CSV table of C-alpha atoms in Angstrom, one decimal:
chain,number,residue,atom,x,y,z
A,1,MET,CA,-21.2,29.1,-11.8
A,2,ALA,CA,-23.4,26.6,-10.1
A,3,ASN,CA,-23.8,26.6,-6.3
A,4,TYR,CA,-23.6,23.2,-4.6
A,5,GLN,CA,-25.4,22.5,-1.4
A,6,ILE,CA,-23.2,19.5,-0.6
A,7,ILE,CA,-19.6,19.0,-1.7
A,8,ALA,CA,-17.7,15.7,-1.4
A,9,ALA,CA,-14.3,14.2,-1.9
A,10,THR,CA,-13.7,10.5,-2.6
A,11,GLY,CA,-10.5,8.4,-2.7
A,12,CYS,CA,-9.4,4.8,-2.2
A,13,PRO,CA,-5.9,3.3,-1.9
A,14,THR,CA,-5.7,1.8,-5.4
A,15,GLY,CA,-7.6,4.7,-6.9
A,16,ILE,CA,-8.9,2.5,-9.7
A,17,ALA,CA,-12.6,1.8,-9.0
A,18,HIS,CA,-14.0,2.6,-5.6
A,19,THR,CA,-13.1,6.3,-5.8
A,20,TYR,CA,-15.4,6.6,-8.8
A,21,MET,CA,-18.0,4.1,-7.4
A,22,ALA,CA,-18.4,6.3,-4.3
A,23,GLN,CA,-18.6,9.4,-6.5
A,24,GLU,CA,-21.4,7.8,-8.6
A,25,ALA,CA,-23.3,6.6,-5.5
A,26,LEU,CA,-23.2,10.0,-3.8
A,27,GLU,CA,-24.3,11.8,-7.0
A,28,GLN,CA,-27.2,9.3,-7.5
A,29,ALA,CA,-28.2,9.6,-3.8
A,30,ALA,CA,-28.2,13.4,-4.0
A,31,LYS,CA,-30.2,13.3,-7.2
A,32,ARG,CA,-32.9,11.2,-5.5
A,33,LYS,CA,-33.1,13.8,-2.7
A,34,ASN,CA,-33.1,16.6,-5.3
A,35,VAL,CA,-29.9,18.1,-3.7
A,36,SER,CA,-27.1,19.7,-5.7
A,37,ILE,CA,-23.7,18.0,-5.1
A,38,LYS,CA,-20.2,18.2,-6.5
A,39,VAL,CA,-17.9,15.3,-5.9
A,40,GLU,CA,-14.1,15.6,-6.3
A,41,THR,CA,-12.3,12.3,-7.0
A,42,HIS,CA,-8.7,11.4,-5.9
A,43,GLY,CA,-7.9,8.5,-8.2
A,44,GLN,CA,-4.6,7.1,-9.7
A,45,ILE,CA,-4.9,9.7,-12.5
A,46,GLY,CA,-5.0,12.5,-10.0
A,47,ILE,CA,-7.6,14.9,-8.8
A,48,GLU,CA,-10.7,15.3,-11.1
A,49,ASN,CA,-13.7,17.5,-10.8
A,50,GLU,CA,-11.6,19.6,-8.3
A,51,LEU,CA,-13.5,21.7,-5.8
A,52,THR,CA,-12.8,25.4,-6.1
A,53,PRO,CA,-12.5,27.8,-3.2
A,54,GLN,CA,-15.9,29.2,-4.2
A,55,ASP,CA,-17.4,25.7,-4.2
A,56,ILE,CA,-16.1,25.2,-0.7
A,57,ALA,CA,-17.2,28.6,0.5
A,58,GLU,CA,-20.7,28.2,-0.7
A,59,ALA,CA,-21.4,24.6,0.3
A,60,ASP,CA,-23.3,23.8,3.5
A,61,VAL,CA,-21.6,20.5,4.3
A,62,VAL,CA,-18.7,18.4,3.2
A,63,ILE,CA,-18.8,14.6,2.8
A,64,ILE,CA,-15.3,12.9,2.9
A,65,ALA,CA,-15.6,9.3,1.7
A,66,ALA,CA,-12.0,8.3,1.5
A,67,ASP,CA,-9.3,5.8,2.8
A,68,LYS,CA,-6.5,8.2,1.9
A,69,ASP,CA,-5.6,11.8,2.4
A,70,VAL,CA,-7.8,14.2,0.4
A,71,HIS,CA,-6.5,17.4,2.1
A,72,PRO,CA,-9.3,18.0,4.6
A,73,GLU,CA,-7.6,21.2,5.8
A,74,ARG,CA,-9.3,23.0,2.9
A,75,PHE,CA,-12.6,22.5,4.6
A,76,ALA,CA,-11.8,24.4,7.8
A,77,GLY,CA,-14.9,26.1,9.0
A,78,LYS,CA,-17.3,23.7,7.3
A,79,ARG,CA,-19.4,20.9,8.7
A,80,ILE,CA,-17.7,17.6,7.8
A,81,ILE,CA,-18.9,14.0,7.6
A,82,ASP,CA,-15.8,11.8,7.4
A,83,VAL,CA,-16.3,8.1,6.5
A,84,SER,CA,-14.5,5.3,4.6
A,85,VAL,CA,-14.8,5.1,0.8
A,86,SER,CA,-16.8,1.8,1.2
A,87,ALA,CA,-19.4,3.7,3.3
A,88,GLY,CA,-19.6,6.2,0.5
A,89,ILE,CA,-20.6,3.4,-1.8
A,90,LYS,CA,-22.9,1.4,0.4
A,91,GLU,CA,-24.4,4.1,2.6
A,92,ALA,CA,-24.7,7.0,0.2
A,93,ASP,CA,-28.4,7.6,0.9
A,94,ARG,CA,-27.8,7.7,4.6
A,95,LEU,CA,-24.8,10.1,4.2
A,96,ILE,CA,-26.9,12.5,2.2
A,97,GLU,CA,-29.7,12.3,4.8
A,98,ASP,CA,-27.2,12.9,7.6
A,99,ALA,CA,-25.8,15.9,5.6
A,100,LEU,CA,-29.3,17.4,5.3
A,101,ALA,CA,-30.0,16.7,8.9
A,102,GLY,CA,-27.1,18.8,10.1
A,103,LYS,CA,-24.9,16.0,11.3
A,104,GLY,CA,-21.1,16.1,11.1
A,105,LYS,CA,-18.3,17.8,12.9
A,106,VAL,CA,-18.0,21.6,12.5
A,107,LEU,CA,-14.4,22.8,12.4
A,108,VAL,CA,-13.5,26.3,13.7
A,109,SER,CA,-12.8,28.6,10.9
A,110,ASP,CA,-10.5,31.0,12.7
A,111,THR,CA,-7.4,31.0,10.5
A,112,ASP,CA,-5.2,31.6,13.5
A,113,LYS,CA,-6.1,28.1,14.6
A,114,LYS,CA,-5.6,26.4,11.3
A,115,GLU,CA,-3.1,23.9,12.6
A,116,GLN,CA,-5.4,23.0,15.4
A,117,GLN,CA,-8.2,22.5,13.0
A,118,VAL,CA,-6.2,20.0,11.0
A,119,GLU,CA,-5.4,18.0,14.1
A,120,ASP,CA,-9.1,18.1,15.1
A,121,SER,CA,-10.2,16.8,11.7
A,122,SER,CA,-8.3,13.6,12.3
A,123,SER,CA,-9.0,13.4,16.0
A,124,GLY,CA,-12.6,12.4,15.2
A,125,MET,CA,-11.3,9.1,13.9
A,126,SER,CA,-10.3,6.2,16.0
A,127,ILE,CA,-6.6,5.6,16.4
A,128,GLY,CA,-6.8,2.4,14.3
A,129,ARG,CA,-8.6,4.1,11.4
A,130,SER,CA,-6.2,7.0,11.5
A,131,ILE,CA,-3.2,4.6,11.3
A,132,TYR,CA,-4.9,2.7,8.5
A,133,LYS,CA,-5.8,5.8,6.5
A,134,ASN,CA,-2.3,7.2,6.7
A,135,LEU,CA,-0.8,3.8,5.8
A,136,MET,CA,-3.1,3.5,2.9
A,137,ASN,CA,-2.2,7.0,1.8
A,138,GLY,CA,1.4,5.7,1.4
A,139,VAL,CA,0.4,2.4,-0.2
A,140,SER,CA,-1.8,4.3,-2.7
A,141,HIS,CA,1.0,6.4,-3.9
A,142,MET,CA,3.5,3.5,-3.8
A,143,LEU,CA,1.6,0.9,-5.9
A,144,PRO,CA,2.1,2.5,-9.4
A,145,PHE,CA,5.9,2.5,-8.8
A,146,VAL,CA,5.8,-1.2,-7.8
A,147,VAL,CA,3.6,-2.2,-10.7
A,148,ALA,CA,5.6,-0.3,-13.3
A,149,GLY,CA,9.0,-1.5,-12.0
A,150,GLY,CA,8.0,-5.1,-11.5
A,151,VAL,CA,6.3,-5.5,-14.9
A,152,LEU,CA,9.2,-3.8,-16.8
A,153,ILE,CA,11.8,-6.1,-15.1
A,154,ALA,CA,9.6,-9.1,-15.8
A,155,ILE,CA,9.2,-8.2,-19.5
A,156,SER,CA,13.0,-7.8,-19.9
A,157,PHE,CA,13.5,-11.3,-18.4
A,158,ALA,CA,10.7,-12.9,-20.4
A,159,ILE,CA,11.8,-11.6,-23.8
A,160,TRP,CA,15.6,-11.5,-23.6
A,161,GLY,CA,16.5,-13.9,-20.8
A,162,VAL,CA,17.2,-13.6,-17.1
A,163,TYR,CA,20.8,-12.5,-17.5
A,164,SER,CA,20.2,-10.2,-20.5
A,165,PHE,CA,21.0,-7.2,-18.3
A,166,ASP,CA,24.5,-8.5,-17.5
A,167,PRO,CA,27.2,-7.3,-19.9
A,168,SER,CA,29.3,-10.3,-19.0
A,169,SER,CA,26.6,-12.8,-20.0
A,170,ASP,CA,26.0,-14.3,-23.5
A,171,GLN,CA,22.4,-13.2,-23.2
A,172,TYR,CA,23.3,-9.5,-22.8
A,173,ASN,CA,21.0,-7.2,-24.7
A,174,PRO,CA,21.3,-3.4,-24.4
A,175,THR,CA,17.5,-2.9,-24.7
A,176,ALA,CA,16.9,-5.4,-21.9
A,177,ALA,CA,19.5,-3.9,-19.7
A,178,MET,CA,17.9,-0.4,-20.2
A,179,LEU,CA,14.5,-1.8,-19.5
A,180,LYS,CA,15.7,-3.5,-16.3
A,181,SER,CA,17.5,-0.4,-15.1
A,182,VAL,CA,14.3,1.6,-15.6
A,183,GLY,CA,12.4,-1.0,-13.7
A,184,ASP,CA,15.0,-1.0,-10.9
A,185,ALA,CA,14.7,2.8,-10.6
A,186,SER,CA,10.9,2.6,-10.3
A,187,MET,CA,11.1,-0.2,-7.7
A,188,GLY,CA,13.8,1.8,-5.9
A,189,MET,CA,11.3,4.6,-5.3
A,190,MET,CA,8.9,2.3,-3.5
A,191,VAL,CA,10.0,2.7,0.1
A,192,PRO,CA,10.8,6.5,-0.1
A,193,VAL,CA,7.4,7.2,-1.7
A,194,LEU,CA,5.6,5.0,0.8
A,195,SER,CA,7.3,6.8,3.7
A,196,ALA,CA,6.8,10.2,2.2
A,197,TYR,CA,3.0,9.9,1.8
A,198,ILE,CA,2.5,8.2,5.2
A,199,ALA,CA,4.1,11.3,6.7
A,200,GLU,CA,2.2,13.6,4.3
A,201,GLY,CA,-1.0,12.0,5.5
A,202,ILE,CA,-0.2,12.8,9.1
A,203,ALA,CA,1.5,16.2,8.9
A,204,LYS,CA,0.4,17.4,5.4
A,205,ARG,CA,2.9,19.1,3.1
A,206,PRO,CA,5.6,19.8,5.8
A,207,GLY,CA,5.7,16.1,6.5
A,208,LEU,CA,6.4,15.1,2.9
A,209,VAL,CA,10.1,16.0,2.7
A,210,VAL,CA,10.8,14.5,6.2
A,211,GLY,CA,9.1,11.2,5.3
A,212,PHE,CA,10.7,11.1,1.8
A,213,VAL,CA,14.3,11.5,3.2
A,214,GLY,CA,13.5,9.1,6.0
A,215,GLY,CA,12.4,6.5,3.4
A,216,LEU,CA,15.6,7.1,1.3
A,217,VAL,CA,17.7,6.5,4.4
A,218,ALA,CA,15.7,3.4,5.3
A,219,MET,CA,16.1,2.1,1.7
A,220,ALA,CA,19.9,2.8,1.7
A,221,GLY,CA,20.3,1.3,5.1
A,222,GLY,CA,18.5,-1.9,4.1
A,223,THR,CA,15.6,-1.6,6.5
A,224,GLY,CA,13.2,-2.2,3.6
A,225,PHE,CA,9.5,-2.0,3.6
A,226,LEU,CA,9.1,-2.0,7.4
A,227,GLY,CA,11.7,0.7,7.7
A,228,GLY,CA,9.8,2.8,5.3
A,229,ILE,CA,6.6,2.4,7.3
A,230,LEU,CA,8.5,3.3,10.5
A,231,SER,CA,10.2,6.4,9.0
A,232,GLY,CA,6.8,7.5,7.6
A,233,PHE,CA,5.0,7.4,10.9
A,234,LEU,CA,8.0,8.8,12.9
A,235,GLY,CA,8.5,11.6,10.3
A,236,GLY,CA,4.9,12.6,10.3
A,237,TYR,CA,4.4,12.7,14.0
A,238,LEU,CA,7.8,14.4,14.4
A,239,VAL,CA,6.7,17.3,12.2
A,240,VAL,CA,3.4,17.5,14.1
A,241,ALA,CA,5.4,17.8,17.3
A,242,LEU,CA,7.6,20.5,15.7
A,243,GLN,CA,4.4,22.4,14.7
A,244,LYS,CA,3.2,22.4,18.3
A,245,GLY,CA,6.7,23.1,19.8
A,246,LEU,CA,7.4,26.1,17.6
A,247,LYS,CA,4.0,27.7,18.1
A,248,PHE,CA,5.6,30.3,20.4
A,249,LEU,CA,7.4,31.9,17.5
A,250,PRO,CA,5.8,35.0,15.9
A,251,LYS,CA,3.3,34.4,13.0
A,252,SER,CA,5.6,36.5,10.8
A,253,LEU,CA,8.0,33.5,10.9
A,254,ASP,CA,5.5,30.9,9.5
A,255,GLY,CA,7.2,31.0,6.2
A,256,LEU,CA,10.6,30.4,7.8
A,257,LYS,CA,9.2,27.5,9.7
A,258,ALA,CA,7.8,25.8,6.6
A,259,ILE,CA,10.9,26.4,4.4
A,260,PHE,CA,13.7,26.0,6.9
A,261,LEU,CA,12.9,24.9,10.5
A,262,TYR,CA,10.5,21.9,9.8
A,263,PRO,CA,12.6,20.4,7.0
A,264,VAL,CA,16.0,21.0,8.5
A,265,ILE,CA,15.2,19.8,12.0
A,266,GLY,CA,12.8,17.1,10.8
A,267,VAL,CA,15.2,15.6,8.2
A,268,GLY,CA,18.1,15.8,10.6
A,269,ILE,CA,16.3,13.9,13.4
A,270,ILE,CA,14.7,11.3,11.2
A,271,GLY,CA,17.9,10.7,9.2
A,272,VAL,CA,19.8,10.1,12.4
A,273,ILE,CA,17.2,7.7,13.8
A,274,MET,CA,16.9,5.6,10.6
A,275,SER,CA,20.7,5.6,10.2
A,276,LEU,CA,21.1,4.2,13.8
A,277,LEU,CA,18.5,1.6,13.0
A,278,ALA,CA,20.2,0.4,9.8
A,279,ASP,CA,23.0,-1.6,11.4
A,280,PRO,CA,20.9,-3.6,13.9
A,281,MET,CA,18.3,-4.4,11.2
A,282,ASN,CA,21.0,-5.4,8.8
A,283,ALA,CA,22.6,-7.6,11.4
A,284,VAL,CA,19.3,-9.3,11.8
A,285,ASN,CA,18.9,-9.6,8.0
A,286,GLN,CA,22.4,-11.1,7.7
A,287,GLY,CA,21.7,-13.6,10.5
A,288,MET,CA,18.5,-14.7,8.8
A,289,MET,CA,20.3,-15.1,5.4
A,290,ASP,CA,23.0,-17.2,7.0
A,291,PHE,CA,20.3,-19.2,8.7
A,292,LEU,CA,18.4,-19.8,5.5
A,293,ALA,CA,21.5,-20.7,3.5
A,294,SER,CA,22.3,-23.4,6.0
A,295,PHE,CA,18.9,-25.0,5.1
A,296,GLU,CA,19.8,-25.0,1.3
A,297,ASN,CA,19.9,-28.8,1.0
A,298,SER,CA,17.6,-29.8,3.8
A,299,ASN,CA,14.2,-31.5,3.8
A,300,PRO,CA,11.8,-29.7,1.4
A,301,LEU,CA,9.1,-29.6,4.1
A,302,ILE,CA,11.3,-27.7,6.5
A,303,LEU,CA,12.9,-25.5,3.9
A,304,GLY,CA,9.5,-24.6,2.3
A,305,LEU,CA,7.9,-23.9,5.7
A,306,ILE,CA,10.7,-21.5,6.6
A,307,VAL,CA,10.8,-19.8,3.2
A,308,GLY,CA,7.0,-19.5,3.0
A,309,CYS,CA,6.7,-18.0,6.5
A,310,MET,CA,9.5,-15.5,5.9
A,311,CYS,CA,8.3,-14.3,2.5
A,312,ALA,CA,4.7,-13.7,3.7
A,313,PHE,CA,5.4,-12.3,7.1
A,314,ASP,CA,6.2,-8.7,6.1
A,315,MET,CA,5.8,-8.8,2.3
A,316,GLY,CA,8.8,-6.7,1.2
A,317,GLY,CA,10.2,-6.0,4.6
A,318,PRO,CA,13.5,-7.2,6.1
A,319,ILE,CA,12.4,-10.7,6.8
A,320,ASN,CA,11.0,-11.1,3.3
A,321,LYS,CA,14.1,-9.5,1.9
A,322,ALA,CA,16.4,-11.9,3.7
A,323,ALA,CA,14.7,-14.8,2.0
A,324,TYR,CA,14.7,-13.0,-1.4
A,325,VAL,CA,18.4,-11.9,-1.2
A,326,THR,CA,19.4,-15.4,-0.1
A,327,GLY,CA,17.6,-16.7,-3.2
A,328,THR,CA,19.3,-14.3,-5.5
A,329,ALA,CA,22.7,-14.9,-3.9
A,330,LEU,CA,22.3,-18.7,-4.4
A,331,LEU,CA,21.0,-18.0,-7.9
A,332,ALA,CA,24.3,-16.3,-8.7
A,333,GLN,CA,26.1,-19.5,-7.5
A,334,GLY,CA,24.0,-21.6,-10.0
A,335,ASN,CA,21.4,-22.8,-7.5
A,336,THR,CA,18.0,-22.3,-9.2
A,337,THR,CA,16.0,-24.5,-6.9
A,338,PHE,CA,16.0,-22.3,-3.8
A,339,MET,CA,14.7,-19.3,-5.8
A,340,ALA,CA,11.8,-21.3,-7.1
A,341,GLY,CA,10.4,-21.7,-3.6
A,342,VAL,CA,11.0,-18.0,-2.8
A,343,SER,CA,9.2,-16.9,-5.9
A,344,ALA,CA,6.3,-19.2,-5.2
A,345,ALA,CA,6.0,-17.9,-1.7
A,346,CYS,CA,6.1,-14.3,-2.9
A,347,ILE,CA,3.5,-14.8,-5.6
A,348,ALA,CA,1.0,-16.6,-3.3
A,349,PRO,CA,-0.2,-13.7,-1.0
A,350,PRO,CA,-1.8,-11.5,-3.6
A,351,LEU,CA,-3.3,-14.6,-5.3
A,352,ILE,CA,-4.7,-15.7,-1.9
A,353,THR,CA,-6.6,-12.4,-1.6
A,354,GLY,CA,-7.9,-12.8,-5.2
A,355,PHE,CA,-9.2,-16.4,-4.6
A,356,ALA,CA,-10.7,-15.3,-1.2
A,357,THR,CA,-12.7,-12.5,-2.9
A,358,LEU,CA,-13.6,-14.8,-5.8
A,359,PHE,CA,-15.0,-17.6,-3.6
A,360,PHE,CA,-16.5,-15.5,-0.8
A,361,GLY,CA,-17.3,-12.3,-2.7
A,362,LYS,CA,-20.5,-11.5,-0.9
A,363,TYR,CA,-18.6,-11.2,2.5
A,364,PHE,CA,-16.1,-8.6,1.2
A,365,GLU,CA,-16.7,-5.0,0.5
A,366,ALA,CA,-16.9,-3.8,-3.1
A,367,ASN,CA,-13.5,-2.2,-3.0
A,368,GLU,CA,-11.9,-5.4,-1.6
A,369,ARG,CA,-13.5,-7.5,-4.4
A,370,ASN,CA,-12.0,-5.2,-7.0
A,371,ALA,CA,-8.6,-5.1,-5.2
A,372,GLY,CA,-8.7,-8.9,-5.2
A,373,LEU,CA,-9.2,-9.1,-8.9
A,374,VAL,CA,-6.3,-6.7,-9.5
A,375,ASN,CA,-4.2,-8.9,-7.2
A,376,PHE,CA,-4.5,-11.7,-9.7
A,377,ILE,CA,-2.4,-9.6,-12.1
A,378,LEU,CA,0.0,-8.3,-9.4
A,379,GLY,CA,0.6,-11.8,-8.0
A,380,SER,CA,1.2,-13.3,-11.5
A,381,THR,CA,4.0,-10.8,-11.9
A,382,HIS,CA,5.6,-11.4,-8.5
A,383,ILE,CA,4.3,-8.2,-6.9
A,384,THR,CA,3.6,-9.3,-3.3
A,385,GLU,CA,2.7,-5.9,-2.1
A,386,GLY,CA,-0.8,-6.1,-3.6
A,387,ALA,CA,-1.8,-8.1,-0.5
A,388,ILE,CA,-0.7,-5.4,2.0
A,389,PRO,CA,-4.1,-3.6,2.1
A,390,PHE,CA,-5.8,-6.8,3.2
A,391,ALA,CA,-3.1,-7.7,5.8
A,392,ALA,CA,-3.0,-4.1,7.2
A,393,LYS,CA,-6.7,-4.4,8.1
A,394,ASP,CA,-6.2,-7.4,10.4
A,395,PRO,CA,-2.5,-8.4,10.5
A,396,VAL,CA,-2.8,-10.7,13.5
A,397,ARG,CA,-5.2,-13.1,11.7
A,398,VAL,CA,-4.5,-12.4,8.0
A,399,LEU,CA,-0.7,-12.7,8.0
A,400,PRO,CA,-0.7,-16.3,9.5
A,401,ILE,CA,-3.1,-17.3,6.6
A,402,MET,CA,-0.7,-15.8,4.1
A,403,MET,CA,2.2,-17.6,5.7
A,404,ILE,CA,0.3,-20.9,5.5
A,405,GLY,CA,-0.5,-20.4,1.8
A,406,SER,CA,3.0,-19.3,0.9
A,407,SER,CA,4.5,-22.2,2.8
A,408,ILE,CA,2.4,-24.8,1.0
A,409,ALA,CA,3.4,-23.2,-2.4
A,410,ALA,CA,7.1,-23.3,-1.4
A,411,ILE,CA,7.0,-26.9,0.0
A,412,LEU,CA,5.3,-28.3,-3.1
A,413,THR,CA,7.8,-26.4,-5.3
A,414,TYR,CA,10.7,-27.9,-3.5
A,415,MET,CA,9.1,-31.4,-3.6
A,416,PHE,CA,8.5,-31.1,-7.3
A,417,GLY,CA,12.1,-30.1,-7.9
A,418,VAL,CA,11.2,-26.9,-9.8
A,419,GLN,CA,14.1,-24.7,-11.0
A,420,VAL,CA,13.6,-21.0,-11.6
A,421,PRO,CA,16.6,-19.1,-13.0
A,422,ALA,CA,15.0,-15.7,-12.8
A,423,PRO,CA,15.0,-13.5,-9.6
A,424,HIS,CA,11.7,-11.8,-10.5
A,425,GLY,CA,8.9,-11.8,-13.0
A,426,GLY,CA,6.3,-14.2,-11.8
A,427,PHE,CA,4.5,-16.2,-14.5
A,428,LEU,CA,6.1,-14.0,-17.2
A,429,VAL,CA,9.3,-16.1,-16.8
A,430,LEU,CA,7.6,-19.4,-17.2
A,431,PRO,CA,9.4,-20.1,-20.5
A,432,VAL,CA,12.7,-20.4,-18.6
A,433,VAL,CA,11.3,-22.4,-15.7
A,434,THR,CA,12.2,-26.1,-15.4
A,435,GLY,CA,9.0,-27.9,-14.2
A,436,LYS,CA,6.8,-25.0,-15.2
A,437,TRP,CA,3.5,-26.8,-14.8
A,438,GLN,CA,4.4,-28.3,-11.5
A,439,TRP,CA,5.4,-24.8,-10.3
A,440,VAL,CA,2.1,-23.3,-11.4
A,441,VAL,CA,0.2,-26.2,-9.7
A,442,ALA,CA,2.2,-25.6,-6.4
A,443,ILE,CA,1.4,-21.9,-6.4
A,444,LEU,CA,-2.3,-22.4,-7.2
A,445,VAL,CA,-2.7,-25.1,-4.5
A,446,GLY,CA,-1.1,-22.9,-1.8
A,447,SER,CA,-3.1,-19.8,-3.0
A,448,ILE,CA,-6.4,-21.6,-3.2
A,449,ILE,CA,-6.0,-23.1,0.3
A,450,GLY,CA,-5.0,-19.7,1.6
A,451,GLY,CA,-7.9,-18.1,-0.2
A,452,LEU,CA,-10.4,-20.5,1.4
A,453,LEU,CA,-9.0,-19.8,4.8
A,454,LEU,CA,-9.1,-16.0,4.3
A,455,GLY,CA,-12.6,-16.3,2.9
A,456,LEU,CA,-13.8,-18.3,5.9
A,457,LEU,CA,-12.2,-15.8,8.2
A,458,GLN,CA,-14.0,-12.9,6.5
A,459,LYS,CA,-17.3,-14.9,6.5
A,460,ASN,CA,-17.1,-15.5,10.3
A,461,ARG,CA,-16.2,-11.8,10.8
A,462,VAL,CA,-19.2,-10.6,8.9
A,463,LYS,CA,-21.6,-13.1,10.6
A,464,LYS,CA,-20.4,-12.0,14.1
A,465,ALA,CA,-20.8,-8.4,13.2
A,466,ALA,CA,-24.4,-9.0,11.9
């Protein structure tokens, strides 16, 4: 078996391109320095080129180039250089030079201090990067569920009709109903999986079950996407607190802590917290839905502005959900106009990121450019969550731009009198849309204006940093 002087692990939130670009960049940089390296990748298809215990034991240094959890606890006792996946792509030569120069943080290898080592491995990061990395760990695992569910539901609507899942409808088709139920099941896993892997990023495996159950309670309680994020972070740090608080117990009880104490105490506490939050958040949701319904027949400018801001504010959270549920409720009453604006406002954010990276590509990192291209597909199928990684980096400035683009798309949709009888599906449901070309134009205008604003923001940010 070959011995590797340097070992590395790469991973990005989407796990499609940058994980492998960083792998290739590090391998090429090591080749130029005539250094042996083995790079483990954490992509959407799972772990490839996995590092063995022998690889880790024999390596001199570890390079972690990842924006998600790659299980750094395995490298306890090794010198570690921990950077973002984009640094792995753009600064591979420097990373190899730093590794050879002895740079990096050495973790204590005493197994009795393993928990402390794991905490130390993340303490080297800023608080902001730590939060971003754990959030992206959740988003990375959540995205496949969103894509699979959203596309399957859209296909059922596009082929068999928007009411084909309803046994009481003339459009009813058993295959369409089955396809939609599968899609609903996949979408229903979005919040629990997001919460579970945020907690797993913070507290490793003991955090997984606490975060997952917290996400399920958040989902059942109607606290939505924001509830999932909240339960993930609360669950993760709760388990970390339990690990510290129960250190006084004998080491012989470590197994009992992992299989009994952490999950029972953690799930109990997070379940109570999220249950108590459900009613207040639902009351806020209901209030927003009533507020929105009162604007049903108002001026298109006012209605579009409100709907656009709500849909883009939290992209799947309670505020977005209030607008979406109001749209579906009015849809059931035969109002197909309100939903047209809601759909336009939900489609716009990922398209905004796509146009921004298309028009101002040189100011974005390679992983952001690729994510922007992927977002053209996600936005076209009404999957708003594709824009979250962009918003998470700079929510204070990016979210207002998303709200502007979504509002423009919704206002134009209402002004054109577009009618959309489908609650989901994006451009896949165009055949059933009344005023389809006007709808597409409205969405594109809002998305392009938002894309220009986002691109200019990124351009100014890069120039200031230069």
